Amino acid sequence: MEQLAGQLRAAAGGGHESGDDAIPMLTEVVEVPRYDRAELPATLTSVDWSQLALRVQENVLERLLNRSDALLEEQLRASLHAVIGRATESLAAELGTTLQQLIRDLVARAVTEELTRVHDEMVHARGGQTPNA
C-alpha cells in the first residue's frame, strides 16, 4: 500500500519512474464471470467498446428478465394489495348504504302491513264500519 502511495506521489510530482516502481497500468482484461475468456480481447487497446457495451447491455437485460418475474410479482402484489384495499373499503361503504336502505324499506313495509292489519281488525271488530265513522 505504501509503495502504491509513493508511486502516486511521484506521478503527481512529475517524476517518471520505470520498471517495477512505475505506476501500474491496466493492460490485461480482468476475468469477468459470464464471459468466455476466449471472447475477451487480450489488451484494452484491442477492445471494441461498442461491441462490449452491446454485450454488457444484453447480459444485464438477460439477468433483469430472469429476475423480472420476482420483481414484477412483488410490485404487482403491492399494487394489487393497495387496489384491493381501496376496492374493499368502497364496497364495504356501498354495502353499508345499501343495507341501511334495505332495512328502512323493510321496516316501512312491516309498519305499513301492521297498520293495515290493525285497521282491518278494528273494522272487522266494529262489524264492517270504519273506526272514524
C-alpha positions as a Python dict, from the first residue, in 0.01 Angstrom:
ca = {
    (1, 'M'): (0, 0, 0),
    (2, 'E'): (287, 235, 88),
    (3, 'Q'): (456, 152, -240),
    (4, 'L'): (140, 242, -434),
    (5, 'A'): (107, 570, -240),
    (6, 'G'): (470, 652, -324),
    (7, 'Q'): (409, 579, -690),
    (8, 'L'): (107, 808, -691),
    (9, 'R'): (304, 1089, -522),
    (10, 'A'): (585, 1050, -774),
    (11, 'A'): (343, 1061, -1065),
    (12, 'A'): (174, 1372, -926),
    (13, 'G'): (513, 1538, -877),
    (14, 'G'): (606, 1489, -1241),
    (15, 'G'): (867, 1224, -1178),
    (16, 'H'): (872, 933, -1425),
    (17, 'E'): (992, 607, -1284),
    (18, 'S'): (1031, 292, -1483),
    (19, 'G'): (1033, -76, -1409),
    (20, 'D'): (856, -230, -1112),
    (21, 'D'): (823, 105, -933),
    (22, 'A'): (623, 267, -1217),
    (23, 'I'): (253, 336, -1171),
    (24, 'P'): (77, 16, -1268),
    (25, 'M'): (-115, 31, -1595),
    (26, 'L'): (-415, -186, -1667),
    (27, 'T'): (-311, -378, -1973),
    (28, 'E'): (-491, -702, -1915),
    (29, 'V'): (-864, -758, -1916),
    (30, 'V'): (-981, -877, -1580),
    (31, 'E'): (-1164, -1206, -1599),
    (32, 'V'): (-1534, -1135, -1564),
    (33, 'P'): (-1789, -1402, -1482),
    (34, 'R'): (-2032, -1492, -1765),
    (35, 'Y'): (-1778, -1402, -2034),
    (36, 'D'): (-1576, -1669, -2209),
    (37, 'R'): (-1208, -1591, -2179),
    (38, 'A'): (-1155, -1671, -2548),
    (39, 'E'): (-1406, -1398, -2640),
    (40, 'L'): (-1229, -1126, -2441),
    (41, 'P'): (-960, -913, -2606),
    (42, 'A'): (-602, -958, -2492),
    (43, 'T'): (-542, -588, -2420),
    (44, 'L'): (-752, -276, -2359),
    (45, 'T'): (-630, -123, -2685),
    (46, 'S'): (-792, -403, -2883),
    (47, 'V'): (-1133, -365, -2717),
    (48, 'D'): (-1427, -292, -2946),
    (49, 'W'): (-1607, -71, -2694),
    (50, 'S'): (-1936, -53, -2886),
    (51, 'Q'): (-1946, -431, -2917),
    (52, 'L'): (-1854, -470, -2549),
    (53, 'A'): (-2124, -220, -2448),
    (54, 'L'): (-2379, -412, -2653),
    (55, 'R'): (-2271, -741, -2497),
    (56, 'V'): (-2289, -597, -2144),
    (57, 'Q'): (-2631, -448, -2220),
    (58, 'E'): (-2756, -786, -2344),
    (59, 'N'): (-2621, -963, -2033),
    (60, 'V'): (-2776, -707, -1798),
    (61, 'L'): (-3107, -729, -1983),
    (62, 'E'): (-3096, -1108, -1967),
    (63, 'R'): (-3032, -1101, -1591),
    (64, 'L'): (-3311, -848, -1538),
    (65, 'L'): (-3552, -1056, -1741),
    (66, 'N'): (-3460, -1363, -1539),
    (67, 'R'): (-3526, -1168, -1219),
    (68, 'S'): (-3824, -978, -1358),
    (69, 'D'): (-4074, -1241, -1252),
    (70, 'A'): (-3981, -1197, -888),
    (71, 'L'): (-3951, -817, -916),
    (72, 'L'): (-4276, -779, -1106),
    (73, 'E'): (-4457, -1020, -879),
    (74, 'E'): (-4352, -821, -572),
    (75, 'Q'): (-4451, -486, -726),
    (76, 'L'): (-4773, -631, -866),
    (77, 'R'): (-4858, -780, -528),
    (78, 'A'): (-4804, -443, -356),
    (79, 'S'): (-5009, -259, -620),
    (80, 'L'): (-5287, -516, -611),
    (81, 'H'): (-5289, -503, -232),
    (82, 'A'): (-5347, -127, -243),
    (83, 'V'): (-5612, -154, -517),
    (84, 'I'): (-5792, -437, -339),
    (85, 'G'): (-5780, -241, -14),
    (86, 'R'): (-5942, 63, -176),
    (87, 'A'): (-6197, -155, -356),
    (88, 'T'): (-6282, -333, -31),
    (89, 'E'): (-6335, -4, 152),
    (90, 'S'): (-6553, 126, -130),
    (91, 'L'): (-6750, -198, -147),
    (92, 'A'): (-6800, -202, 231),
    (93, 'A'): (-6928, 158, 226),
    (94, 'E'): (-7163, 82, -63),
    (95, 'L'): (-7289, -236, 105),
    (96, 'G'): (-7348, -42, 426),
    (97, 'T'): (-7553, 222, 241),
    (98, 'T'): (-7750, -44, 53),
    (99, 'L'): (-7814, -240, 373),
    (100, 'Q'): (-7937, 72, 554),
    (101, 'Q'): (-8178, 149, 270),
    (102, 'L'): (-8296, -212, 260),
    (103, 'I'): (-8363, -208, 636),
    (104, 'R'): (-8554, 122, 604),
    (105, 'D'): (-8766, -24, 323),
    (106, 'L'): (-8833, -346, 518),
    (107, 'V'): (-8927, -157, 835),
    (108, 'A'): (-9154, 80, 638),
    (109, 'R'): (-9324, -215, 469),
    (110, 'A'): (-9361, -402, 800),
    (111, 'V'): (-9510, -92, 968),
    (112, 'T'): (-9750, -40, 676),
    (113, 'E'): (-9856, -406, 684),
    (114, 'E'): (-9903, -396, 1063),
    (115, 'L'): (-10108, -75, 1046),
    (116, 'T'): (-10316, -227, 769),
    (117, 'R'): (-10370, -544, 975),
    (118, 'V'): (-10467, -342, 1288),
    (119, 'H'): (-10700, -128, 1076),
    (120, 'D'): (-10862, -437, 925),
    (121, 'E'): (-10906, -594, 1273),
    (122, 'M'): (-11069, -276, 1401),
    (123, 'V'): (-11303, -264, 1103),
    (124, 'H'): (-11391, -628, 1147),
    (125, 'A'): (-11447, -581, 1523),
    (126, 'R'): (-11694, -296, 1461),
    (127, 'G'): (-11893, -501, 1218),
    (128, 'G'): (-11760, -355, 894),
    (129, 'Q'): (-11768, 12, 998),
    (130, 'T'): (-11451, 218, 973),
    (131, 'P'): (-11313, 342, 1306),
    (132, 'N'): (-11360, 709, 1202),
    (133, 'A'): (-11733, 673, 1150),
}
